[in-house]
Amino acid sequence: MTTPNLIEIKGLHKSFGKNEVLKGLDIEIKKGEVVVMIGPSGSGKSTFLRTMNLLETPTKGDVYFEGTNIADKATDVFKHREKMGMVFQQFNLFPNLTVLDNLTLAPVNTGKLTKEAAKEVAIALLAKVGLSDKVEAYPQSLSGGQQQRVAIARALAMNPDVMLFDEPTSALDPEMVGDVLSVMKNLAKDGMTMVIVTHEMGFAKEVADRVIFMADGKIVESGEPKALFDNPKEVRTQEFLAQVL
Ligand code: ADP
Ligand code: MG
C-alpha cells in the first residue's frame, strides 16, 4: 500500500502586482515526509510556504490538504491552517506573555483545549524542547535559540499535522543553531511531516527525505539528498551548490 499524500500542490502561482513570484509549482508531500527547500534569496521560498498555508492567496492553482482544496474560496481556511504549524526566522513570540502563556493561547482561544489541558500539553512540550525551567520566563529574557525552541513548541501545541519552517536558524548566533536543529531532528524522528526552508545543508543531508531546489519561482530539480547534493543534474543546481557547500 502506498502512503497517501498529506498535501498536494497543483499549478501554484503567486504574483504580487506584475511580479510573478511562483510560476506553477507541483509538489506532493506524504505523511511523515521531511522535505527541505533550498534556493537563492528571492527565489520565492518564503512566498511558497506562506501561499501553501494560505497566509497569501494563490493567484492560481490548488492546495489540497488532507484531501480538501484549501485554495477554494468556500473552504474554511482557518480550520485547516490550525493543522499547519509555522515557524519563522524571527520567532514572533508574544513579548507580553510568559512562555507558558505563549503556548496555551491558541489552543485555549480556538477552543481546542481547556486551560488545564493546554497547560499540561505546554509543559510536556517545553520538556521536549529542553526548556522546562523557562515556563514562567518572558521571551526577552531568553536567548534566540531558546526563543526559537519556544516558537517550535508553541506551533506544536496546536497538534499540527505538518510543520512549516522558514529559515528557522538564520537569525541565530552560530552556537544556538545546533540546539534548534536537534529539536527539529527529534520531531522528524517522531514522524512529523515537515517542510523546511533552510541553508543548513548538513541538516538537509542528514534529515531530509527529499530536497527541492527552487530558483526564480520554479522547481529546478528535486530528489533524495544524496543524489541532489552529490550529483546535481541541472547547471543551475550545480552553480547554487558550488556557492553554498
Ligand atoms: P525567498 O524566501 O526565496 O528569499 P521570497 O518569497 O521572500 O523569496 O520573495 C520572492 C519575491 O517575492 C521577491 O521578489 C519579493 O520581493 C517578493 N515578495 C514577497 N512577498 C511580497 C509581498 N508581500 N508583496 C510584494 N512582493 C513580495
Ligand atoms: Mg525567505
XYZ file of C-alpha atoms and ligand atoms in Angstrom:
273
model
C 0.000 0.000 0.000
C 1.333 3.442 -0.801
C 1.112 6.211 1.769
C -1.489 8.800 0.811
C -0.396 12.361 0.169
C -0.984 14.700 3.076
C -0.510 17.684 0.790
C -0.883 18.045 -2.973
C 0.007 21.344 -4.549
C -1.020 21.744 -8.167
C -0.042 24.511 -10.563
C 0.553 27.015 -7.779
C 1.071 30.581 -8.980
C 1.514 33.720 -6.927
C 2.013 37.227 -8.233
C 2.442 40.483 -6.371
C 1.229 43.036 -8.898
C 3.223 42.376 -12.050
C 5.858 40.408 -10.179
C 5.190 36.719 -10.747
C 6.935 35.062 -7.794
C 5.637 31.485 -8.001
C 5.420 30.219 -11.561
C 3.494 26.996 -11.355
C 4.630 24.625 -8.605
C 3.543 20.998 -8.334
C 4.523 19.294 -5.095
C 3.197 16.255 -3.286
C 4.078 15.585 0.325
C 3.383 12.327 2.088
C 2.555 11.942 5.737
C 5.767 11.695 7.731
C 7.912 13.051 4.932
C 10.608 15.656 5.586
C 11.031 17.978 2.616
C 13.800 20.560 2.583
C 13.630 23.504 0.182
C 16.774 25.279 -0.861
C 17.413 28.046 -3.334
C 18.819 31.522 -3.789
C 17.439 34.507 -1.938
C 14.403 35.940 -3.699
C 13.517 32.690 -5.453
C 10.125 32.518 -3.719
C 10.721 30.050 -0.877
C 9.009 32.128 1.810
C 6.186 33.007 -0.561
C 5.766 29.323 -1.265
C 5.377 28.449 2.439
C 3.004 31.355 3.000
C 0.896 30.517 -0.036
C 0.821 26.859 0.887
C -0.959 27.642 4.163
C -2.995 30.433 2.592
C -1.361 33.279 4.514
C -1.111 34.548 0.916
C -3.912 33.875 -1.535
C -2.715 31.925 -4.569
C -3.137 33.736 -7.874
C -3.833 30.386 -9.479
C -3.611 26.735 -8.520
C -4.817 24.338 -5.860
C -3.558 23.265 -2.459
C -5.061 20.001 -1.289
C -4.515 19.455 2.403
C -5.813 16.160 3.747
C -7.976 15.880 0.657
C -9.576 19.340 0.898
C -8.735 22.096 -1.555
C -7.924 24.904 0.860
C -7.324 27.305 -2.040
C -11.051 27.011 -2.779
C -12.776 30.146 -1.513
C -15.565 28.057 0.006
C -13.147 26.283 2.365
C -12.778 27.396 5.973
C -9.076 28.080 5.746
C -8.697 28.866 9.453
C -9.819 25.405 10.423
C -7.202 23.834 8.182
C -4.427 26.295 8.915
C -4.630 25.299 12.581
C -3.230 21.955 11.476
C -0.229 23.584 9.823
C 2.275 24.801 12.388
C 4.564 27.551 11.180
C 7.933 28.670 12.497
C 9.553 31.839 11.178
C 13.081 33.172 11.059
C 12.085 35.873 13.556
C 10.488 33.900 16.335
C 7.418 36.172 16.642
C 6.663 35.243 20.246
C 4.172 37.406 22.130
C 6.536 39.585 24.194
C 3.979 40.442 26.867
C 3.172 36.794 27.647
C 5.151 34.211 29.585
C 6.497 31.197 27.750
C 3.637 29.118 29.164
C 1.005 31.618 28.028
C 2.600 31.806 24.573
C 1.969 28.072 24.285
C -1.539 27.934 25.740
C -3.015 30.995 23.986
C -4.007 29.443 20.648
C -5.234 26.058 21.925
C -7.421 27.797 24.525
C -8.647 30.638 22.260
C -9.647 28.271 19.482
C -11.498 26.094 21.977
C -9.274 23.147 21.176
C -8.218 22.576 24.781
C -9.289 23.678 28.246
C -6.876 25.884 30.127
C -5.774 22.971 32.315
C -5.268 20.605 29.387
C -3.390 23.276 27.412
C -1.090 23.850 30.376
C -0.350 20.149 30.642
C 0.426 19.930 26.920
C 2.583 23.061 27.113
C 4.661 21.732 29.994
C 5.252 18.440 28.195
C 6.288 20.268 25.009
C 8.656 22.567 26.875
C 10.308 19.487 28.356
C 10.619 18.095 24.846
C 12.464 21.185 23.600
C 14.662 21.310 26.704
C 13.112 24.372 28.336
C 11.331 23.035 31.399
C 12.975 25.702 33.539
C 11.596 28.556 31.399
C 7.855 28.027 31.864
C 7.337 31.339 33.666
C 10.006 33.304 31.799
C 9.272 36.134 29.366
C 10.604 35.882 25.805
C 13.020 38.802 26.100
C 14.894 37.059 28.918
C 15.669 34.116 26.609
C 18.433 33.649 24.054
C 17.497 33.492 20.368
C 17.903 29.740 20.320
C 15.660 29.351 23.363
C 13.053 31.669 21.820
C 13.047 29.650 18.637
C 12.559 26.430 20.603
C 9.616 28.082 22.371
C 8.243 29.053 18.945
C 8.505 25.433 17.809
C 6.790 24.217 20.989
C 4.078 26.839 20.509
C 3.374 25.599 16.992
C 3.309 22.003 18.269
C 0.810 22.949 20.982
C -1.916 23.019 18.314
C -1.091 19.392 17.497
C -0.480 20.143 13.804
C -0.335 17.555 11.044
C 2.518 19.360 9.314
C 5.173 21.820 10.432
C 6.449 24.531 8.080
C 9.793 26.129 8.893
C 11.075 29.270 7.172
C 14.829 29.555 7.789
C 14.411 28.770 11.487
C 18.099 29.114 12.300
C 19.083 32.030 10.060
C 18.674 34.680 12.749
C 20.575 32.744 15.415
C 24.096 33.066 16.705
C 26.079 30.058 15.486
C 26.292 28.426 18.906
C 22.470 28.314 19.132
C 21.871 26.624 15.796
C 22.641 23.092 16.951
C 20.020 23.072 19.739
C 17.269 24.157 17.357
C 18.296 21.681 14.658
C 18.381 18.885 17.191
C 14.797 19.671 18.258
C 13.826 19.507 14.578
C 15.696 16.227 14.110
C 13.767 14.705 17.011
C 10.497 15.877 15.510
C 11.412 14.215 12.233
C 12.309 11.033 14.077
C 8.901 11.092 15.768
C 7.304 11.033 12.321
C 6.231 14.674 11.955
C 5.605 15.807 8.383
C 7.856 18.791 7.796
C 8.580 21.331 5.060
C 11.749 23.223 5.868
C 13.369 26.133 4.073
C 16.966 26.243 5.235
C 20.550 26.926 4.265
C 21.769 24.225 6.659
C 22.964 21.742 4.055
C 24.378 19.312 6.621
C 20.983 19.109 8.285
C 19.289 18.656 4.900
C 21.635 15.800 4.027
C 21.021 14.055 7.304
C 17.308 14.595 7.865
C 15.551 15.255 4.551
C 13.725 12.543 2.661
C 13.658 14.867 -0.324
C 15.360 18.117 -1.243
C 13.752 20.579 -3.621
C 15.919 23.167 -5.326
C 13.918 26.205 -6.300
C 15.055 29.139 -8.395
C 13.144 32.023 -9.921
C 9.754 30.729 -8.747
C 10.122 27.278 -10.230
C 11.310 23.870 -9.101
C 14.558 23.276 -10.914
C 15.335 19.867 -9.502
C 14.350 17.618 -6.628
C 15.435 14.296 -5.262
C 16.916 12.385 -2.379
C 19.554 14.478 -0.611
C 22.467 12.273 -1.581
C 21.595 12.335 -5.271
C 20.844 16.038 -5.328
C 23.902 17.146 -3.372
C 26.438 14.709 -4.784
C 25.162 14.515 -8.318
C 23.008 17.501 -9.289
C 21.752 17.253 -12.856
C 20.892 20.847 -13.643
C 23.534 23.526 -14.176
C 21.512 25.922 -12.039
C 21.632 23.479 -9.120
C 25.344 22.852 -9.611
C 26.066 26.579 -9.557
C 23.994 27.137 -6.413
C 25.551 24.224 -4.556
C 29.043 25.343 -5.560
C 28.326 28.621 -3.775
C 26.849 27.202 -0.584
C 28.621 23.898 0.043
P 12.922 33.817 -0.669
O 12.213 33.420 0.570
O 13.274 32.668 -1.555
O 14.107 34.683 -0.408
P 10.587 35.466 -1.104
O 9.446 34.528 -1.248
O 10.749 36.152 0.180
O 11.926 34.715 -1.548
O 10.479 36.605 -2.204
C 10.348 36.339 -3.581
C 9.916 37.614 -4.287
O 8.595 37.955 -3.877
C 10.787 38.811 -4.009
O 10.964 39.497 -5.239
C 9.948 39.640 -3.058
O 10.217 40.991 -3.190
C 8.530 39.311 -3.481
N 7.557 39.416 -2.384
C 7.470 38.580 -1.319
N 6.461 38.940 -0.504
C 5.893 40.033 -1.067
C 4.790 40.884 -0.701
N 4.062 40.658 0.394
N 4.498 41.905 -1.532
C 5.210 42.136 -2.654
N 6.257 41.375 -3.053
C 6.602 40.338 -2.273
Mg 12.678 33.699 2.568
